[in-house]
mmCIF file of C-alpha atoms in Angstrom:
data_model
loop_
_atom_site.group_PDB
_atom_site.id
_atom_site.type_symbol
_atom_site.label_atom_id
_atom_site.label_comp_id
_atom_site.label_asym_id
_atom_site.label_seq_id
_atom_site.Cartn_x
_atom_site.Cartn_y
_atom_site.Cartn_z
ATOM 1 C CA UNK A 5 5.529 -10.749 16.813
ATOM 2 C CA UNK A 6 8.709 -8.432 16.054
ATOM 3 C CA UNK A 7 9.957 -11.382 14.381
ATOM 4 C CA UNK A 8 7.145 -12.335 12.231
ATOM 5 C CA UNK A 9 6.639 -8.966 10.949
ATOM 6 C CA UNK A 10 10.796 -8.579 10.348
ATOM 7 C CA UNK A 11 10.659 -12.023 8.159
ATOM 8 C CA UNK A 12 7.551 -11.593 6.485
ATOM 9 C CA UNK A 13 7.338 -7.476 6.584
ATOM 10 C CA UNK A 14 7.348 -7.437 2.577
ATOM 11 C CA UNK A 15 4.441 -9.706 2.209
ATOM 12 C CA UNK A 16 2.680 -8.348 5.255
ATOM 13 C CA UNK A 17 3.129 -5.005 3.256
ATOM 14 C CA UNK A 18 2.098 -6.047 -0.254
ATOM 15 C CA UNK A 19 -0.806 -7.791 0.555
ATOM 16 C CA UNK A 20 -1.814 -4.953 3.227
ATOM 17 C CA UNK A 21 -1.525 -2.228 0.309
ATOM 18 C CA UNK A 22 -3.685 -4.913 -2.055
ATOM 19 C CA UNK A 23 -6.217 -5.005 0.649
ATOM 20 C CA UNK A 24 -6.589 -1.019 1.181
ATOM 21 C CA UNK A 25 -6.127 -0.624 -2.922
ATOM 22 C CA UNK A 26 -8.911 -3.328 -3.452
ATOM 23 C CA UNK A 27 -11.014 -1.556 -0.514
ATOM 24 C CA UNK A 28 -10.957 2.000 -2.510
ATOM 25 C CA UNK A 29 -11.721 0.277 -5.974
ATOM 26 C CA UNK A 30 -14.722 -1.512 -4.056
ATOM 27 C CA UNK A 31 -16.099 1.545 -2.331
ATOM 28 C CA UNK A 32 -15.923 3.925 -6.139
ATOM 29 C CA UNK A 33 -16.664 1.370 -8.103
ATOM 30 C CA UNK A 34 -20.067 0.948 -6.228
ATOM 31 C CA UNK A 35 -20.975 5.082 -6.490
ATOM 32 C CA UNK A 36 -20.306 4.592 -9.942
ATOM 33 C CA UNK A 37 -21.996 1.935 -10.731
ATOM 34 C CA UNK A 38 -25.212 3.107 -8.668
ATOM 35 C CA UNK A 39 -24.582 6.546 -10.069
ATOM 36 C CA UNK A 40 -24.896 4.771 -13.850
ATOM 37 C CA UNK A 41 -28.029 2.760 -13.088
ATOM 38 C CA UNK A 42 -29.493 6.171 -11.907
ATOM 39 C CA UNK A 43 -28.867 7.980 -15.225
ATOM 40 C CA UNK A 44 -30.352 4.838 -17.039
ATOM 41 C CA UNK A 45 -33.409 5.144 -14.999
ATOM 42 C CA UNK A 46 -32.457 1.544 -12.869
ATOM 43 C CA UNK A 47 -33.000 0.487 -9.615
ATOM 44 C CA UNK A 48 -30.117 1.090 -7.417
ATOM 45 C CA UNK A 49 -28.389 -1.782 -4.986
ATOM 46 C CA UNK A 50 -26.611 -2.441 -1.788
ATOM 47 C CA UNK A 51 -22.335 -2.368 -1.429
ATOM 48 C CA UNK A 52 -22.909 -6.329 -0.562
ATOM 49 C CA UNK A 53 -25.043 -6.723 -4.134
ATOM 50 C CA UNK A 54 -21.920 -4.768 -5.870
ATOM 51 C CA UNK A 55 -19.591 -7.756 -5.432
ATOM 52 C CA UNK A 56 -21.209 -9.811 -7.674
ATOM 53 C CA UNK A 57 -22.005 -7.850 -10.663
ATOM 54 C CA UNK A 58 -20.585 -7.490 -13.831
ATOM 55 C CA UNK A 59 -19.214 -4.304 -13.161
ATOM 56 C CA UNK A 60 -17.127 -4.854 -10.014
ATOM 57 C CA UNK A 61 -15.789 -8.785 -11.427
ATOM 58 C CA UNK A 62 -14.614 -7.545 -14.947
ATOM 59 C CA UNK A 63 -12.989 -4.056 -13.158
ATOM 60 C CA UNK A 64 -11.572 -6.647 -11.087
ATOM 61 C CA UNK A 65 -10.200 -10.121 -13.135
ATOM 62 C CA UNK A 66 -9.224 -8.098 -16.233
ATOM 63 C CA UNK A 67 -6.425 -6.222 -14.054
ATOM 64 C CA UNK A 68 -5.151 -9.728 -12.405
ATOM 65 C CA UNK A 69 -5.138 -11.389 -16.080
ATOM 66 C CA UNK A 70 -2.642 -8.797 -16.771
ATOM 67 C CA UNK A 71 -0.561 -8.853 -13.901
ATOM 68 C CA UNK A 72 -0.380 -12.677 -13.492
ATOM 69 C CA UNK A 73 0.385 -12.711 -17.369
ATOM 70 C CA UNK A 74 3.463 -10.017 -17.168
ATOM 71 C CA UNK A 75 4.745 -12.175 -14.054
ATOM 72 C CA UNK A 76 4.438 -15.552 -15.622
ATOM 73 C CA UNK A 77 6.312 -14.394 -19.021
ATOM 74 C CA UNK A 78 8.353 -12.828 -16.287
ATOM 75 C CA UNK A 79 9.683 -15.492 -14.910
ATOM 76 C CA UNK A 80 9.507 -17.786 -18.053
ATOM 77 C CA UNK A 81 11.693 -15.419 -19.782
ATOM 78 C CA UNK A 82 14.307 -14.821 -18.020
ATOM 79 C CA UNK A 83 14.866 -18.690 -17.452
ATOM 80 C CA UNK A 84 16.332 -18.305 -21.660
ATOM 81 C CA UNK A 85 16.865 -14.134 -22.155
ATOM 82 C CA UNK A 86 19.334 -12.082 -21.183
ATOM 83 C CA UNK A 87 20.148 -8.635 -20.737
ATOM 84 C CA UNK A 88 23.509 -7.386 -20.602
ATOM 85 C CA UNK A 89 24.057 -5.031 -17.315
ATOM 86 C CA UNK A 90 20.963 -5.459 -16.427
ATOM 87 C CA UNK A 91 20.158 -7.500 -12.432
ATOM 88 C CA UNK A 92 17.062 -8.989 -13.727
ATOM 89 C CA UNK A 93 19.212 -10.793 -16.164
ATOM 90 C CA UNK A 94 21.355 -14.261 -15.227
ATOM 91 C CA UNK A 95 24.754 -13.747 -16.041
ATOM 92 C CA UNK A 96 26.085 -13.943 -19.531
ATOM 93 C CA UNK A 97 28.860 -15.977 -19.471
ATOM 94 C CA UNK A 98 28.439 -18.179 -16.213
ATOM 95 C CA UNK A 99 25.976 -20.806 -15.391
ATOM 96 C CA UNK A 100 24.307 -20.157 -12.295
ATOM 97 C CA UNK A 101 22.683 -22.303 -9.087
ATOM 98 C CA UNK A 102 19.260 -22.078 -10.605
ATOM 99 C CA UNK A 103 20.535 -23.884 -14.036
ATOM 100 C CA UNK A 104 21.845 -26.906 -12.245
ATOM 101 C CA UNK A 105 19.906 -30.150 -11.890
ATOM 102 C CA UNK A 106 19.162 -31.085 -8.286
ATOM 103 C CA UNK A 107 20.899 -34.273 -8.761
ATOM 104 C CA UNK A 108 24.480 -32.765 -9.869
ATOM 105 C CA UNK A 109 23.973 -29.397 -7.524
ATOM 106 C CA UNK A 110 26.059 -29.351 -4.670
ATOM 107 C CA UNK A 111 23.898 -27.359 -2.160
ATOM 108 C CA UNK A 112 20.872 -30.701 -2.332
ATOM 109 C CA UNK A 113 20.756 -31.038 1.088
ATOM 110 C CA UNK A 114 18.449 -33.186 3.440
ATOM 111 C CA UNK A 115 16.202 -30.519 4.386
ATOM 112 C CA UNK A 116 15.141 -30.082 0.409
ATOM 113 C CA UNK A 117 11.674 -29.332 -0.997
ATOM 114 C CA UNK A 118 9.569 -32.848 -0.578
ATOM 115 C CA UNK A 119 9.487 -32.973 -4.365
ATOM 116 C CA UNK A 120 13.188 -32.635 -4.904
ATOM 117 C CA UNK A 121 13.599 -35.930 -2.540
ATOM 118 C CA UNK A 122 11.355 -37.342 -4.158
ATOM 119 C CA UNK A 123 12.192 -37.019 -8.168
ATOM 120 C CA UNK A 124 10.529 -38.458 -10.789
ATOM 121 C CA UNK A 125 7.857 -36.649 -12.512
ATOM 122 C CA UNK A 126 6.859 -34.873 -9.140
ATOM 123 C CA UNK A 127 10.219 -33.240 -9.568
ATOM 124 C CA UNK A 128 9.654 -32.400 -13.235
ATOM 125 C CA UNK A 129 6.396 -30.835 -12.394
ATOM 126 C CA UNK A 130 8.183 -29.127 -9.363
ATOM 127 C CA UNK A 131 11.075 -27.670 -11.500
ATOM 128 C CA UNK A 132 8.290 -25.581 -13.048
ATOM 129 C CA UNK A 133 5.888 -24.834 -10.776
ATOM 130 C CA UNK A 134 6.022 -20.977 -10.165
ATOM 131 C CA UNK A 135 5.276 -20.676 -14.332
ATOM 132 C CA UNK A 136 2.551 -23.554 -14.131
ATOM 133 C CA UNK A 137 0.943 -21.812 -11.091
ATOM 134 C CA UNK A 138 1.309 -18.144 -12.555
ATOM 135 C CA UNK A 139 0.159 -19.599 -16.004
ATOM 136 C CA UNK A 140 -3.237 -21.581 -13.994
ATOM 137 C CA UNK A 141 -3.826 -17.914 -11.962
ATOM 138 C CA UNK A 142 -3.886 -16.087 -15.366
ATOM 139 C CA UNK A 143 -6.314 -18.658 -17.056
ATOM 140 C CA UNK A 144 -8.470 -17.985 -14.211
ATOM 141 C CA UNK A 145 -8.526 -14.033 -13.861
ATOM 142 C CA UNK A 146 -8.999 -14.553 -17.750
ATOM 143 C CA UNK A 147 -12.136 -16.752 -17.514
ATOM 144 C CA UNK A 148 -13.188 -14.468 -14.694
ATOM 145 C CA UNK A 149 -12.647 -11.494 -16.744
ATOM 146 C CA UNK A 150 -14.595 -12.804 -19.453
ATOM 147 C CA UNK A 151 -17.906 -13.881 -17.282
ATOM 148 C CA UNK A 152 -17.519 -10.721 -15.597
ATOM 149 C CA UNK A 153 -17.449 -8.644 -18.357
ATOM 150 C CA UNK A 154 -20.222 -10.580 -20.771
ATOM 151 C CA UNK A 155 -22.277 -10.143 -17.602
ATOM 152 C CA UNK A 156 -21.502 -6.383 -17.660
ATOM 153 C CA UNK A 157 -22.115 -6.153 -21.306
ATOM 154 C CA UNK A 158 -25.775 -7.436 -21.379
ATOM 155 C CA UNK A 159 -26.566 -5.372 -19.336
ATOM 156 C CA UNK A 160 -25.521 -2.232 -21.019
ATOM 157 C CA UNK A 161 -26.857 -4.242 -24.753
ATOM 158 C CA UNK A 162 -30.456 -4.585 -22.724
ATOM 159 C CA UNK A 163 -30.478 -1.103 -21.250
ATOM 160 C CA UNK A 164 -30.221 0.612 -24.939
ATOM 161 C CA UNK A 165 -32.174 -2.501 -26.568
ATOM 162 C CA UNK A 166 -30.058 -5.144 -27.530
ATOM 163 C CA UNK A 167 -29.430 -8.716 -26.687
ATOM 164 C CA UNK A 168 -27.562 -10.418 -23.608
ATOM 165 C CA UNK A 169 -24.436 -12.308 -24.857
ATOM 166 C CA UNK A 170 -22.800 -15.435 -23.463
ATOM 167 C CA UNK A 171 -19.160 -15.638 -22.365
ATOM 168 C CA UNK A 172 -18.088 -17.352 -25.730
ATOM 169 C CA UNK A 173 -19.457 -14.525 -27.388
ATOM 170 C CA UNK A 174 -18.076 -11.824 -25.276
ATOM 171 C CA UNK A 175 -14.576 -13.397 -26.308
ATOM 172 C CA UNK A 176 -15.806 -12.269 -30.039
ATOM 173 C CA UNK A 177 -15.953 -9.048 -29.315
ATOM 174 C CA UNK A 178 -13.410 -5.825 -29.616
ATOM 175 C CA UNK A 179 -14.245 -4.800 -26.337
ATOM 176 C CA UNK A 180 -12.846 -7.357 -24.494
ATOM 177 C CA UNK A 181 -9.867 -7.356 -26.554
ATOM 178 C CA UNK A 182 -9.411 -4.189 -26.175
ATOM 179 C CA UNK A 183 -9.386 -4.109 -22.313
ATOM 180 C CA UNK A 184 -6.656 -7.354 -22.266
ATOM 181 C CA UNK A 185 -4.929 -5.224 -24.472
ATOM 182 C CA UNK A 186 -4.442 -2.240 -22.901
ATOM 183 C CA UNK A 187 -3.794 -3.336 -19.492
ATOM 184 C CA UNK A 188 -1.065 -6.280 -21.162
ATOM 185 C CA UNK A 189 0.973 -3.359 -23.159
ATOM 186 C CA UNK A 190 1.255 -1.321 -19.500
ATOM 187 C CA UNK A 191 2.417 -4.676 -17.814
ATOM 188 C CA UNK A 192 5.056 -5.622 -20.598
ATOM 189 C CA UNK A 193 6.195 -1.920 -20.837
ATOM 190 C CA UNK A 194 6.905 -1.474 -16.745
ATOM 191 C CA UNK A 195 8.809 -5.304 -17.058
ATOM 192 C CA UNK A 196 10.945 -3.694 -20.323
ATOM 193 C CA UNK A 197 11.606 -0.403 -18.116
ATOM 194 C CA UNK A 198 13.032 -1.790 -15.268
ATOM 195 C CA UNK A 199 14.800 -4.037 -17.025
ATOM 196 C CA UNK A 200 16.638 -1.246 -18.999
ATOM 197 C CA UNK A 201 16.423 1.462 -15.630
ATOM 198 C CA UNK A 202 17.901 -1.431 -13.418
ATOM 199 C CA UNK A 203 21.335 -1.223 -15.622
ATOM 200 C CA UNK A 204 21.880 2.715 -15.599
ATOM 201 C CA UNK A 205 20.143 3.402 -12.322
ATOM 202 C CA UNK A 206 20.462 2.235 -8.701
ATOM 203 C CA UNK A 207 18.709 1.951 -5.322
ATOM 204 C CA UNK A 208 20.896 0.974 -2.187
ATOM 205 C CA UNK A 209 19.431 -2.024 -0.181
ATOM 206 C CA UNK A 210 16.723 -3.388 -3.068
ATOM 207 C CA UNK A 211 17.780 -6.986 -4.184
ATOM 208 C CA UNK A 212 16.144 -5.520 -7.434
ATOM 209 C CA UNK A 213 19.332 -3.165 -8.109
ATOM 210 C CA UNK A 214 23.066 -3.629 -8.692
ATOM 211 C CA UNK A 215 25.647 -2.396 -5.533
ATOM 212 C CA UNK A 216 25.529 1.409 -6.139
ATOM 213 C CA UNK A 217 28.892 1.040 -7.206
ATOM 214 C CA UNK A 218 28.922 -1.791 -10.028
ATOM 215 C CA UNK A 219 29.800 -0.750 -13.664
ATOM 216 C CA UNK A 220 26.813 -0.842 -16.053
ATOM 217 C CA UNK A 221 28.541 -3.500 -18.012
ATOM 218 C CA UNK A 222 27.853 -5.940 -14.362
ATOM 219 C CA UNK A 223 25.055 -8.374 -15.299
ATOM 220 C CA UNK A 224 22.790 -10.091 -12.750
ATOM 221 C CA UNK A 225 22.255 -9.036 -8.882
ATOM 222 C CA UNK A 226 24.892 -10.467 -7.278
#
């Protein structure tokens, strides 16, 4: 058990604060929710009836969109940008392991991803994976988002008179613009930040800083 926990302590961790974060938005976002149908004169309903309305998917999806969005262009980035001093950058002036085919890299070894042994288009499709995957996990927090929130939004149309609207026309409106929006410019802002931090700053033992003692001018993390 020591073991497991030592190797896999930072996803243990992540996922355990996701969990207790995802708990708390759960548990207030179902008092406010009853708390609104109360002041509109609606019937209240049960924590297990809150997962599947509009409120609690769109409060939800929308914040995923955004964070699988700033990771994908993350990663996708970074594969062509640089940024001088900076560890989240590649280096400037030298190619690196992750820029070298599998067939001419020198560390291929037997015990290689399946794909990589296997080549072809399976490798092509491989080479890119982490983007496809963050790319296919955005599209679906976006869709999500979207159903979510036209669900949401008829209901608030009906409750002062209006009309229910279908996803397809929730996409036409500012509202739902508005909420990609604002959570994207947060993402892309923290990414630019720590970016720019990352070549003044430093914090000893985090593969996401330089040595404490590297000159700004030092490019990537190694």
């Amino acid at each position: 058990m020591r073991r497991i926990l030592r190797e896999n302590g930072l996803t243990i961790a992540m996922f355990t604060l996701f969990i207790f974060a995802l708990a708390g938005q759960s548990v207030t976002g179902y008092r406010q929710y009853n708390e609104g149908q109360k002041d509109h004169g609606q019937p209240t309903i049960n924590f297990t009836e809150y997962f599947s309305t509009g409120h609690f998917v769109e409060a939800v999806f929308e914040n995923w969109e955004s964070e699988f969005l700033q990771m994908g262009m993350y990663v996708l980035l970074t594969a062509y940008l640089y940024q001088k001093g900076s560890p989240e950058s590649k280096k400037l002036d030298e190619k690196e392991a992750v820029d070298t085919p599998p067939s001419k890299s020198k560390r291929k070894r037997k015990d290689a991803p399946w794909p990589v042994q296997r080549g072809g288009f399976i490798l092509k499709l491989y080479q890119n994976s982490l983007c496809l995957a963050l790319l296919l996990l955005f599209l679906l927090s976006f869709a999500l988002h979207a159903a979510g929130g036209a669900k949401e939004y008829s209901q608030d149309q009906m409750q002062h008179g209006g009309q229910a609207v279908s996803m397809i026309q929730y996409l036409g409106t500012s509202r739902f613009w508005f909420e990609s929006f604002q959570n994207w410019q947060s993402e892309f802002l923290s990414v630019g930040v720590l970016v720019v931090l990352s070549i003044y700053l430093r914090q000893k033992g985090s593969p996401e800083s330089k040595p404490v003692d590297a000159p700004h001018s030092k490019t990537g993390g190694d």
